[in-house]
PDB file of C-alpha atoms in Angstrom:
ATOM      1  CA  UNK E 213     -32.853   4.980   2.112  1.00 94.00           C
ATOM      2  CA  UNK E 214     -30.217   4.248  -0.826  1.00 96.00           C
ATOM      3  CA  UNK E 215     -30.081   1.180  -3.194  1.00 96.00           C
ATOM      4  CA  UNK E 216     -27.991   0.130  -5.213  1.00 97.00           C
ATOM      5  CA  UNK E 217     -25.952  -2.496  -6.635  1.00 98.00           C
ATOM      6  CA  UNK E 218     -22.351  -3.862  -7.590  1.00 98.00           C
ATOM      7  CA  UNK E 219     -19.373  -5.615  -5.879  1.00 98.00           C
ATOM      8  CA  UNK E 220     -19.477  -8.131  -3.359  1.00 98.00           C
ATOM      9  CA  UNK E 221     -22.263  -7.032  -1.240  1.00 98.00           C
ATOM     10  CA  UNK E 222     -22.546  -8.069   2.580  1.00 98.00           C
ATOM     11  CA  UNK E 223     -24.185  -6.571   5.364  1.00 97.00           C
ATOM     12  CA  UNK E 224     -23.689  -5.278   8.745  1.00 97.00           C
ATOM     13  CA  UNK E 225     -26.867  -4.992  11.023  1.00 96.00           C
ATOM     14  CA  UNK E 226     -28.950  -2.158   9.173  1.00 96.00           C
ATOM     15  CA  UNK E 227     -25.938  -0.836   6.991  1.00 97.00           C
ATOM     16  CA  UNK E 228     -25.308  -2.677   3.364  1.00 98.00           C
ATOM     17  CA  UNK E 229     -21.559  -2.617   2.749  1.00 98.00           C
ATOM     18  CA  UNK E 230     -20.241  -2.946  -1.205  1.00 98.00           C
ATOM     19  CA  UNK E 231     -17.319  -4.623  -1.437  1.00 98.00           C
ATOM     20  CA  UNK E 232     -14.965  -3.736  -5.036  1.00 98.00           C
ATOM     21  CA  UNK E 233     -11.488  -5.913  -5.112  1.00 98.00           C
ATOM     22  CA  UNK E 234     -11.247  -5.088  -8.872  1.00 98.00           C
ATOM     23  CA  UNK E 235     -12.879  -2.570 -10.868  1.00 98.00           C
ATOM     24  CA  UNK E 236     -16.615  -2.145 -11.415  1.00 98.00           C
ATOM     25  CA  UNK E 237     -19.239   0.007 -11.040  1.00 98.00           C
ATOM     26  CA  UNK E 238     -21.532   1.343  -8.257  1.00 98.00           C
ATOM     27  CA  UNK E 239     -25.466   1.403  -9.696  1.00 98.00           C
ATOM     28  CA  UNK E 240     -27.790   3.692  -7.189  1.00 97.00           C
ATOM     29  CA  UNK E 241     -30.721   2.911  -8.142  1.00 96.00           C
ATOM     30  CA  UNK E 242     -32.606   4.863  -5.623  1.00 95.00           C
ATOM     31  CA  UNK E 243     -30.764   7.736  -4.057  1.00 92.00           C
ATOM     32  CA  UNK E 244     -32.852   8.152  -0.534  1.00 83.00           C
ATOM     33  CA  UNK E 245     -34.252  11.496   1.009  1.00 84.00           C
ATOM     34  CA  UNK E 246     -33.083  11.357   4.585  1.00 83.00           C
ATOM     35  CA  UNK E 247     -30.613   8.515   3.822  1.00 87.00           C
ATOM     36  CA  UNK E 248     -28.612   9.715   0.718  1.00 92.00           C
ATOM     37  CA  UNK E 249     -24.528   9.577   2.166  1.00 96.00           C
ATOM     38  CA  UNK E 250     -22.150   6.663   2.147  1.00 97.00           C
ATOM     39  CA  UNK E 251     -19.195   6.315   3.958  1.00 98.00           C
ATOM     40  CA  UNK E 252     -16.181   4.936   1.733  1.00 98.00           C
ATOM     41  CA  UNK E 253     -12.610   3.647   1.758  1.00 98.00           C
ATOM     42  CA  UNK E 254     -10.882   3.928  -1.185  1.00 98.00           C
ATOM     43  CA  UNK E 255      -7.097   2.781  -0.610  1.00 98.00           C
ATOM     44  CA  UNK E 256      -4.726   2.685  -3.756  1.00 98.00           C
ATOM     45  CA  UNK E 257      -2.382   0.155  -5.333  1.00 98.00           C
ATOM     46  CA  UNK E 258       1.243  -0.617  -3.350  1.00 98.00           C
ATOM     47  CA  UNK E 259       4.291   0.002  -4.921  1.00 98.00           C
ATOM     48  CA  UNK E 260       6.901  -2.609  -6.078  1.00 98.00           C
ATOM     49  CA  UNK E 261      10.024  -3.084  -4.057  1.00 98.00           C
ATOM     50  CA  UNK E 262      13.391  -1.697  -5.926  1.00 96.00           C
ATOM     51  CA  UNK E 263      16.116  -4.670  -6.204  1.00 93.00           C
ATOM     52  CA  UNK E 264      19.281  -5.652  -5.949  1.00 88.00           C
ATOM     53  CA  UNK E 265      19.904  -3.954  -2.315  1.00 87.00           C
ATOM     54  CA  UNK E 266      16.714  -2.445  -2.371  1.00 92.00           C
ATOM     55  CA  UNK E 267      14.138  -0.119  -0.224  1.00 94.00           C
ATOM     56  CA  UNK E 268      10.813  -0.726   0.191  1.00 96.00           C
ATOM     57  CA  UNK E 269       8.023   0.271  -2.155  1.00 98.00           C
ATOM     58  CA  UNK E 270       5.313   2.881  -0.637  1.00 98.00           C
ATOM     59  CA  UNK E 271       1.541   1.869   0.181  1.00 98.00           C
ATOM     60  CA  UNK E 272      -1.230   2.934  -1.931  1.00 98.00           C
ATOM     61  CA  UNK E 273      -2.567   6.196   0.171  1.00 98.00           C
ATOM     62  CA  UNK E 274      -5.485   5.317   1.956  1.00 98.00           C
ATOM     63  CA  UNK E 275      -8.785   7.825   2.400  1.00 98.00           C
ATOM     64  CA  UNK E 276     -11.931   7.439   4.490  1.00 98.00           C
ATOM     65  CA  UNK E 277     -14.398   9.484   5.021  1.00 97.00           C
ATOM     66  CA  UNK E 278     -18.111   9.328   5.655  1.00 96.00           C
ATOM     67  CA  UNK E 279     -20.918  11.491   4.558  1.00 96.00           C
ATOM     68  CA  UNK E 280     -20.289  11.765   0.508  1.00 96.00           C
ATOM     69  CA  UNK E 281     -23.820  12.386  -0.958  1.00 95.00           C
ATOM     70  CA  UNK E 282     -24.643  10.184  -3.602  1.00 96.00           C
ATOM     71  CA  UNK E 283     -27.313  10.421  -6.466  1.00 95.00           C
ATOM     72  CA  UNK E 284     -29.318   7.995  -8.678  1.00 96.00           C
ATOM     73  CA  UNK E 285     -26.642   7.054 -11.038  1.00 97.00           C
ATOM     74  CA  UNK E 286     -23.441   5.041 -12.094  1.00 97.00           C
ATOM     75  CA  UNK E 287     -20.463   5.439 -10.003  1.00 98.00           C
ATOM     76  CA  UNK E 288     -17.501   3.781 -12.318  1.00 98.00           C
ATOM     77  CA  UNK E 289     -14.914   2.330  -9.459  1.00 98.00           C
ATOM     78  CA  UNK E 290     -11.570   1.929 -10.405  1.00 98.00           C
ATOM     79  CA  UNK E 291      -9.334  -0.313  -7.980  1.00 98.00           C
ATOM     80  CA  UNK E 292      -5.469   0.291  -8.951  1.00 98.00           C
ATOM     81  CA  UNK E 293      -3.535  -2.074  -9.485  1.00 98.00           C
ATOM     82  CA  UNK E 294       0.295  -2.380  -7.328  1.00 98.00           C
ATOM     83  CA  UNK E 295       3.501  -2.018  -8.920  1.00 98.00           C
ATOM     84  CA  UNK E 296       5.837  -3.899 -11.018  1.00 98.00           C
ATOM     85  CA  UNK E 297       8.696  -5.422  -8.760  1.00 98.00           C
ATOM     86  CA  UNK E 298      12.004  -3.647  -9.387  1.00 97.00           C
ATOM     87  CA  UNK E 299      14.541  -5.749 -11.386  1.00 96.00           C
ATOM     88  CA  UNK E 300      17.899  -7.406 -10.341  1.00 93.00           C
ATOM     89  CA  UNK E 301      19.914  -4.965 -11.738  1.00 90.00           C
ATOM     90  CA  UNK E 302      21.759  -2.092 -11.183  1.00 87.00           C
ATOM     91  CA  UNK E 303      20.006   1.062 -10.433  1.00 90.00           C
ATOM     92  CA  UNK E 304      16.518  -0.631 -10.138  1.00 94.00           C
ATOM     93  CA  UNK E 305      13.400   0.995  -9.507  1.00 97.00           C
ATOM     94  CA  UNK E 306      10.284  -0.316  -8.753  1.00 98.00           C
ATOM     95  CA  UNK E 307       6.784   0.618 -10.625  1.00 98.00           C
ATOM     96  CA  UNK E 308       4.831   2.694  -8.432  1.00 98.00           C
ATOM     97  CA  UNK E 309       1.160   1.878  -7.812  1.00 98.00           C
ATOM     98  CA  UNK E 310      -1.998   2.621  -9.748  1.00 98.00           C
ATOM     99  CA  UNK E 311      -4.905   5.486  -8.284  1.00 98.00           C
ATOM    100  CA  UNK E 312      -7.772   3.761  -6.822  1.00 98.00           C
ATOM    101  CA  UNK E 313     -11.190   5.883  -7.538  1.00 98.00           C
ATOM    102  CA  UNK E 314     -14.932   6.750  -6.547  1.00 98.00           C
ATOM    103  CA  UNK E 315     -16.640   9.228  -7.415  1.00 96.00           C
ATOM    104  CA  UNK E 316     -14.526  12.679  -6.167  1.00 95.00           C
ATOM    105  CA  UNK E 317     -11.964  10.697  -4.383  1.00 96.00           C
ATOM    106  CA  UNK E 318      -8.943   9.353  -5.771  1.00 97.00           C
ATOM    107  CA  UNK E 319      -6.162   8.029  -3.864  1.00 98.00           C
ATOM    108  CA  UNK E 320      -2.923   8.184  -5.433  1.00 98.00           C
ATOM    109  CA  UNK E 321      -0.259   4.657  -5.933  1.00 98.00           C
ATOM    110  CA  UNK E 322       2.399   4.384  -3.699  1.00 98.00           C
ATOM    111  CA  UNK E 323       6.142   5.837  -4.727  1.00 98.00           C
ATOM    112  CA  UNK E 324       8.180   3.036  -5.638  1.00 98.00           C
ATOM    113  CA  UNK E 325      11.428   2.020  -3.544  1.00 97.00           C
ATOM    114  CA  UNK E 326      14.899   2.615  -5.368  1.00 95.00           C
ATOM    115  CA  UNK E 327      17.664   0.242  -5.568  1.00 91.00           C
ATOM    116  CA  UNK E 328      21.337   0.764  -4.794  1.00 87.00           C
ATOM    117  CA  UNK E 329      22.581   4.190  -5.863  1.00 85.00           C
ATOM    118  CA  UNK E 330      19.230   4.653  -7.446  1.00 89.00           C
ATOM    119  CA  UNK E 331      18.712   7.617  -5.479  1.00 90.00           C
ATOM    120  CA  UNK E 332      15.910   9.422  -3.449  1.00 95.00           C
ATOM    121  CA  UNK E 333      12.433   6.837  -3.220  1.00 96.00           C
ATOM    122  CA  UNK E 334       9.355   8.002  -5.769  1.00 98.00           C
ATOM    123  CA  UNK E 335       7.236  10.488  -3.957  1.00 98.00           C
ATOM    124  CA  UNK E 336       3.122   9.037  -3.810  1.00 98.00           C
ATOM    125  CA  UNK E 337       0.022   8.318  -1.830  1.00 98.00           C
ATOM    126  CA  UNK E 338       2.775   6.859   0.710  1.00 98.00           C
ATOM    127  CA  UNK E 339       6.160   7.334  -1.047  1.00 98.00           C
ATOM    128  CA  UNK E 340       8.756   4.360  -1.646  1.00 98.00           C
ATOM    129  CA  UNK E 341      12.160   4.259   0.279  1.00 95.00           C
ATOM    130  CA  UNK E 342      15.494   5.649  -0.454  1.00 93.00           C
ATOM    131  CA  UNK E 343      18.545   3.615  -1.795  1.00 88.00           C
ATOM    132  CA  UNK E 344      20.779   2.601  -0.151  1.00 83.00           C
ATOM    133  CA  UNK E 345      24.128   5.506  -0.472  1.00 78.00           C
ATOM    134  CA  UNK E 346      22.081   8.531   1.121  1.00 74.00           C
ATOM    135  CA  UNK E 347      19.162   8.285  -1.363  1.00 86.00           C
ATOM    136  CA  UNK E 348      16.339  10.292   0.122  1.00 92.00           C
ATOM    137  CA  UNK E 349      12.554   8.837   1.007  1.00 94.00           C
ATOM    138  CA  UNK E 350      10.078   9.934  -1.167  1.00 96.00           C
ATOM    139  CA  UNK E 351       7.247  11.982  -0.380  1.00 97.00           C
ATOM    140  CA  UNK E 352       3.709  10.792   0.826  1.00 97.00           C
ATOM    141  CA  UNK E 353       0.522  12.262   0.979  1.00 96.00           C
ATOM    142  CA  UNK E 354       1.739  13.208  -3.235  1.00 95.00           C
ATOM    143  CA  UNK E 355      -0.357  14.728  -4.892  1.00 93.00           C
ATOM    144  CA  UNK E 356      -1.646  16.533  -1.714  1.00 90.00           C
ATOM    145  CA  UNK E 357      -5.003  16.252  -0.275  1.00 85.00           C
ATOM    146  CA  UNK E 358      -6.860  16.984   3.125  1.00 87.00           C
ATOM    147  CA  UNK E 359      -6.801  14.860   4.888  1.00 89.00           C
ATOM    148  CA  UNK E 360      -3.436  12.831   4.388  1.00 93.00           C
ATOM    149  CA  UNK E 361      -3.639   9.549   2.626  1.00 97.00           C
ATOM    150  CA  UNK E 362      -0.125   8.496   3.508  1.00 98.00           C
ATOM    151  CA  UNK E 363       3.222   9.208   4.526  1.00 98.00           C
ATOM    152  CA  UNK E 364       6.939   9.338   3.663  1.00 97.00           C
ATOM    153  CA  UNK E 365       9.155   6.789   2.929  1.00 97.00           C
ATOM    154  CA  UNK E 366      12.236   5.820   5.027  1.00 94.00           C
ATOM    155  CA  UNK E 367      15.923   7.028   3.796  1.00 91.00           C
ATOM    156  CA  UNK E 368      18.371   4.456   2.585  1.00 86.00           C
ATOM    157  CA  UNK E 369      21.099   3.769   4.655  1.00 81.00           C
ATOM    158  CA  UNK E 370      25.108   3.213   4.343  1.00 68.00           C
ATOM    159  CA  UNK E 371      26.210  -0.209   3.176  1.00 58.00           C
ATOM    160  CA  UNK E 372      28.165  -0.856   6.324  1.00 59.00           C
ATOM    161  CA  UNK E 373      27.626  -4.303   6.471  1.00 52.00           C
ATOM    162  CA  UNK E 374      26.494  -3.950  10.423  1.00 54.00           C
ATOM    163  CA  UNK E 375      23.702  -1.451   9.650  1.00 57.00           C
ATOM    164  CA  UNK E 376      23.154  -0.903   6.334  1.00 67.00           C
ATOM    165  CA  UNK E 377      19.429  -1.258   4.941  1.00 80.00           C
ATOM    166  CA  UNK E 378      17.242   0.107   2.045  1.00 86.00           C
ATOM    167  CA  UNK E 379      14.832   2.269   3.180  1.00 91.00           C
ATOM    168  CA  UNK E 380      11.473   1.547   4.578  1.00 94.00           C
ATOM    169  CA  UNK E 381       8.484   2.113   2.442  1.00 97.00           C
ATOM    170  CA  UNK E 382       5.432   4.793   4.025  1.00 98.00           C
ATOM    171  CA  UNK E 383       2.409   3.432   5.004  1.00 98.00           C
ATOM    172  CA  UNK E 384      -1.106   5.316   5.655  1.00 98.00           C
ATOM    173  CA  UNK E 385      -0.050   6.068   9.374  1.00 97.00           C
ATOM    174  CA  UNK E 386       3.717   6.049   9.714  1.00 96.00           C
ATOM    175  CA  UNK E 387       6.307   6.619   7.811  1.00 96.00           C
ATOM    176  CA  UNK E 388       9.268   4.187   6.880  1.00 94.00           C
ATOM    177  CA  UNK E 389      11.444   3.922   9.591  1.00 86.00           C
ATOM    178  CA  UNK E 390      15.149   6.353   8.611  1.00 71.00           C
ATOM    179  CA  UNK E 391      16.885   4.632  11.666  1.00 65.00           C
ATOM    180  CA  UNK E 392      18.597   1.726   9.531  1.00 61.00           C
ATOM    181  CA  UNK E 393      16.299  -0.806  10.391  1.00 70.00           C
ATOM    182  CA  UNK E 394      14.678  -0.572   7.069  1.00 85.00           C
ATOM    183  CA  UNK E 395      10.771  -1.228   8.471  1.00 93.00           C
ATOM    184  CA  UNK E 396       7.972  -0.247   6.136  1.00 96.00           C
ATOM    185  CA  UNK E 397       5.290   2.323   7.908  1.00 97.00           C
ATOM    186  CA  UNK E 398       1.877   0.994   9.736  1.00 97.00           C
ATOM    187  CA  UNK E 399      -1.252   1.075   7.531  1.00 98.00           C
ATOM    188  CA  UNK E 400      -4.386   1.968   9.660  1.00 98.00           C
ATOM    189  CA  UNK E 401      -7.492   0.025  11.035  1.00 98.00           C
ATOM    190  CA  UNK E 402     -11.128   0.565   9.039  1.00 98.00           C
ATOM    191  CA  UNK E 403     -14.114  -1.054  10.633  1.00 98.00           C
ATOM    192  CA  UNK E 404     -16.155  -0.156   7.586  1.00 98.00           C
ATOM    193  CA  UNK E 405     -17.101  -4.004   6.942  1.00 98.00           C
ATOM    194  CA  UNK E 406     -18.009  -4.285  10.396  1.00 97.00           C
ATOM    195  CA  UNK E 407     -14.568  -6.351  11.331  1.00 97.00           C
ATOM    196  CA  UNK E 408     -11.130  -4.300  11.794  1.00 98.00           C
ATOM    197  CA  UNK E 409      -8.679  -4.539   8.698  1.00 98.00           C
ATOM    198  CA  UNK E 410      -5.606  -2.882   8.546  1.00 98.00           C
ATOM    199  CA  UNK E 411      -4.602  -1.456   5.216  1.00 98.00           C
ATOM    200  CA  UNK E 412      -1.697   0.586   3.252  1.00 98.00           C
ATOM    201  CA  UNK E 413       1.361  -0.868   5.320  1.00 98.00           C
ATOM    202  CA  UNK E 414       4.926   0.226   3.440  1.00 98.00           C
ATOM    203  CA  UNK E 415       7.057  -2.277   2.358  1.00 98.00           C
ATOM    204  CA  UNK E 416       9.943  -2.976   3.934  1.00 95.00           C
ATOM    205  CA  UNK E 417      14.134  -2.480   2.662  1.00 93.00           C
ATOM    206  CA  UNK E 418      16.608  -5.322   2.393  1.00 89.00           C
ATOM    207  CA  UNK E 419      19.484  -5.936   4.542  1.00 80.00           C
ATOM    208  CA  UNK E 420      23.227  -5.986   3.492  1.00 72.00           C
ATOM    209  CA  UNK E 421      25.407  -8.971   4.316  1.00 62.00           C
ATOM    210  CA  UNK E 422      24.859 -11.242   7.833  1.00 60.00           C
ATOM    211  CA  UNK E 423      22.961 -14.210   6.408  1.00 57.00           C
ATOM    212  CA  UNK E 424      20.352 -15.321   8.467  1.00 59.00           C
ATOM    213  CA  UNK E 425      19.181 -11.778   9.731  1.00 67.00           C
ATOM    214  CA  UNK E 426      15.946 -11.168   7.552  1.00 75.00           C
ATOM    215  CA  UNK E 427      15.391  -7.629   5.855  1.00 84.00           C
ATOM    216  CA  UNK E 428      13.320  -5.347   7.095  1.00 89.00           C
ATOM    217  CA  UNK E 429      10.204  -6.193   7.855  1.00 93.00           C
ATOM    218  CA  UNK E 430       6.644  -4.533   6.031  1.00 96.00           C
ATOM    219  CA  UNK E 431       4.540  -2.152   7.866  1.00 97.00           C
ATOM    220  CA  UNK E 432       1.220  -3.935   9.080  1.00 97.00           C
ATOM    221  CA  UNK E 433      -1.620  -3.789   6.716  1.00 98.00           C
ATOM    222  CA  UNK E 434       0.113  -5.741   4.409  1.00 98.00           C
ATOM    223  CA  UNK E 435       3.583  -4.630   3.285  1.00 98.00           C
ATOM    224  CA  UNK E 436       6.003  -7.026   2.300  1.00 97.00           C
ATOM    225  CA  UNK E 437       9.086  -7.873   3.979  1.00 95.00           C
ATOM    226  CA  UNK E 438      12.534  -7.202   2.469  1.00 93.00           C
ATOM    227  CA  UNK E 439      15.296  -9.586   1.321  1.00 89.00           C
ATOM    228  CA  UNK E 440      18.063 -10.435   3.496  1.00 83.00           C
ATOM    229  CA  UNK E 441      21.198 -11.063   1.945  1.00 73.00           C
ATOM    230  CA  UNK E 442      24.457 -13.199   1.806  1.00 66.00           C
ATOM    231  CA  UNK E 443      28.149 -12.557   2.995  1.00 61.00           C
ATOM    232  CA  UNK E 444      30.602 -10.348   1.813  1.00 60.00           C
ATOM    233  CA  UNK E 445      32.054 -13.394  -0.313  1.00 62.00           C
ATOM    234  CA  UNK E 446      28.478 -14.304  -2.083  1.00 60.00           C
ATOM    235  CA  UNK E 447      28.090 -17.270   0.558  1.00 65.00           C
ATOM    236  CA  UNK E 448      25.017 -18.332   2.750  1.00 66.00           C
ATOM    237  CA  UNK E 449      21.771 -18.440   2.284  1.00 70.00           C
ATOM    238  CA  UNK E 450      19.381 -15.434   1.065  1.00 76.00           C
ATOM    239  CA  UNK E 451      15.675 -14.242   1.387  1.00 82.00           C
ATOM    240  CA  UNK E 452      13.037 -13.230  -1.459  1.00 89.00           C
ATOM    241  CA  UNK E 453      11.634 -10.165  -0.778  1.00 94.00           C
ATOM    242  CA  UNK E 454       7.866 -10.641  -0.174  1.00 96.00           C
ATOM    243  CA  UNK E 455       5.102  -9.336  -2.014  1.00 98.00           C
ATOM    244  CA  UNK E 456       2.269  -6.629  -0.964  1.00 98.00           C
ATOM    245  CA  UNK E 457      -0.444  -8.676   0.041  1.00 98.00           C
ATOM    246  CA  UNK E 458      -3.251  -8.108  -2.830  1.00 98.00           C
ATOM    247  CA  UNK E 459      -6.208  -5.838  -1.904  1.00 98.00           C
ATOM    248  CA  UNK E 460      -4.477  -4.267   1.340  1.00 98.00           C
ATOM    249  CA  UNK E 461      -2.245  -1.351  -1.063  1.00 98.00           C
ATOM    250  CA  UNK E 462       0.789  -2.876   0.627  1.00 98.00           C
ATOM    251  CA  UNK E 463       4.248  -2.231  -0.609  1.00 98.00           C
ATOM    252  CA  UNK E 464       6.375  -4.536  -2.118  1.00 98.00           C
ATOM    253  CA  UNK E 465      10.104  -5.552  -0.233  1.00 97.00           C
ATOM    254  CA  UNK E 466      13.328  -4.653  -1.107  1.00 95.00           C
ATOM    255  CA  UNK E 467      15.706  -7.288  -3.168  1.00 92.00           C
ATOM    256  CA  UNK E 468      18.257  -8.728  -1.620  1.00 87.00           C
ATOM    257  CA  UNK E 469      21.431  -7.722  -2.167  1.00 81.00           C
ATOM    258  CA  UNK E 470      24.767  -9.943  -2.944  1.00 77.00           C
ATOM    259  CA  UNK E 471      27.595 -10.215  -0.981  1.00 69.00           C
ATOM    260  CA  UNK E 472      30.116 -10.854  -4.076  1.00 68.00           C
ATOM    261  CA  UNK E 473      29.491  -7.961  -6.319  1.00 67.00           C
ATOM    262  CA  UNK E 474      27.821  -9.613  -8.768  1.00 74.00           C
ATOM    263  CA  UNK E 475      23.581  -8.954  -8.968  1.00 80.00           C
ATOM    264  CA  UNK E 476      21.423  -9.907  -6.085  1.00 84.00           C
ATOM    265  CA  UNK E 477      17.779 -10.335  -6.509  1.00 90.00           C
ATOM    266  CA  UNK E 478      14.787  -8.584  -7.867  1.00 95.00           C
ATOM    267  CA  UNK E 479      12.532  -6.888  -5.681  1.00 96.00           C
ATOM    268  CA  UNK E 480       8.651  -7.806  -4.967  1.00 98.00           C
ATOM    269  CA  UNK E 481       5.369  -6.341  -6.310  1.00 98.00           C
ATOM    270  CA  UNK E 482       3.079  -4.025  -4.404  1.00 98.00           C
ATOM    271  CA  UNK E 483      -0.450  -5.217  -3.437  1.00 98.00           C
ATOM    272  CA  UNK E 484      -3.803  -4.212  -5.058  1.00 98.00           C
ATOM    273  CA  UNK E 485      -5.889  -1.759  -3.724  1.00 98.00           C
ATOM    274  CA  UNK E 486     -10.087  -1.662  -2.274  1.00 98.00           C
ATOM    275  CA  UNK E 487     -12.794  -0.080  -2.833  1.00 98.00           C
ATOM    276  CA  UNK E 488     -15.258  -0.453  -0.143  1.00 98.00           C
ATOM    277  CA  UNK E 489     -18.383   1.910   0.304  1.00 98.00           C
ATOM    278  CA  UNK E 490     -21.136   1.265   2.774  1.00 98.00           C
ATOM    279  CA  UNK E 491     -24.729   3.036   3.674  1.00 97.00           C
ATOM    280  CA  UNK E 492     -27.905   2.666   6.183  1.00 95.00           C
ATOM    281  CA  UNK E 493     -30.118   0.634   4.100  1.00 94.00           C
ATOM    282  CA  UNK E 494     -33.205   0.097   6.951  1.00 91.00           C
TER     283      UNK E 494
END
């Protein structure tokens, strides 16, 4: 059987699980004979949401499979950081997340979300949402891998006060919404640790006007919600965008718009990624 060190080690029946919440080393001391392969989950960092009427950041790329052969050697583990929030400026773009790496497996960081007038969302593992005024969603699964590691972001909608949203960031299992609702795409569930956990949800887009109406919700799997906004005169309350959850690869929410015409709020940062390795040990 395989013997190895590195990360936080737990067991699930006859299986040992190494969880890396930050970068480190997976040290295989014995490769095993009849049992020499591992199952893995590699999730990259989610992207930051755009600021000032911003769209959601794309989730980090999600890759999982079994049957990867290992040898008695050291494997450097890279856990991608979440991208920084887009500033409260115009135009504004959230930073893309960083890649996560194990052996030959690389998951790409999520693509950054855009703010008002900033154009199309950034491509990534999952793409960022497009900014309002007809910005298109960023492409997912970029650079391409097989099977897919993510989906595209949703397009931004018009600035009409009743329907205007920043686009939702893409998630591992679905694209960000393109129906004017600003929903982040949902992530994908994994039971690699022995318990089902959902990872790589896209960030939600911000909502224009209508105080008290929340921004687009983040996708299941750590996606942060977008902010809501003040009314056209800049009165009423608003809420800040929500960051992607750490170690899920969730995208950050898009920042609020200020209806009075002055600058709104910053977007929110993406969540860091995670690497998990599982193998039979007895």
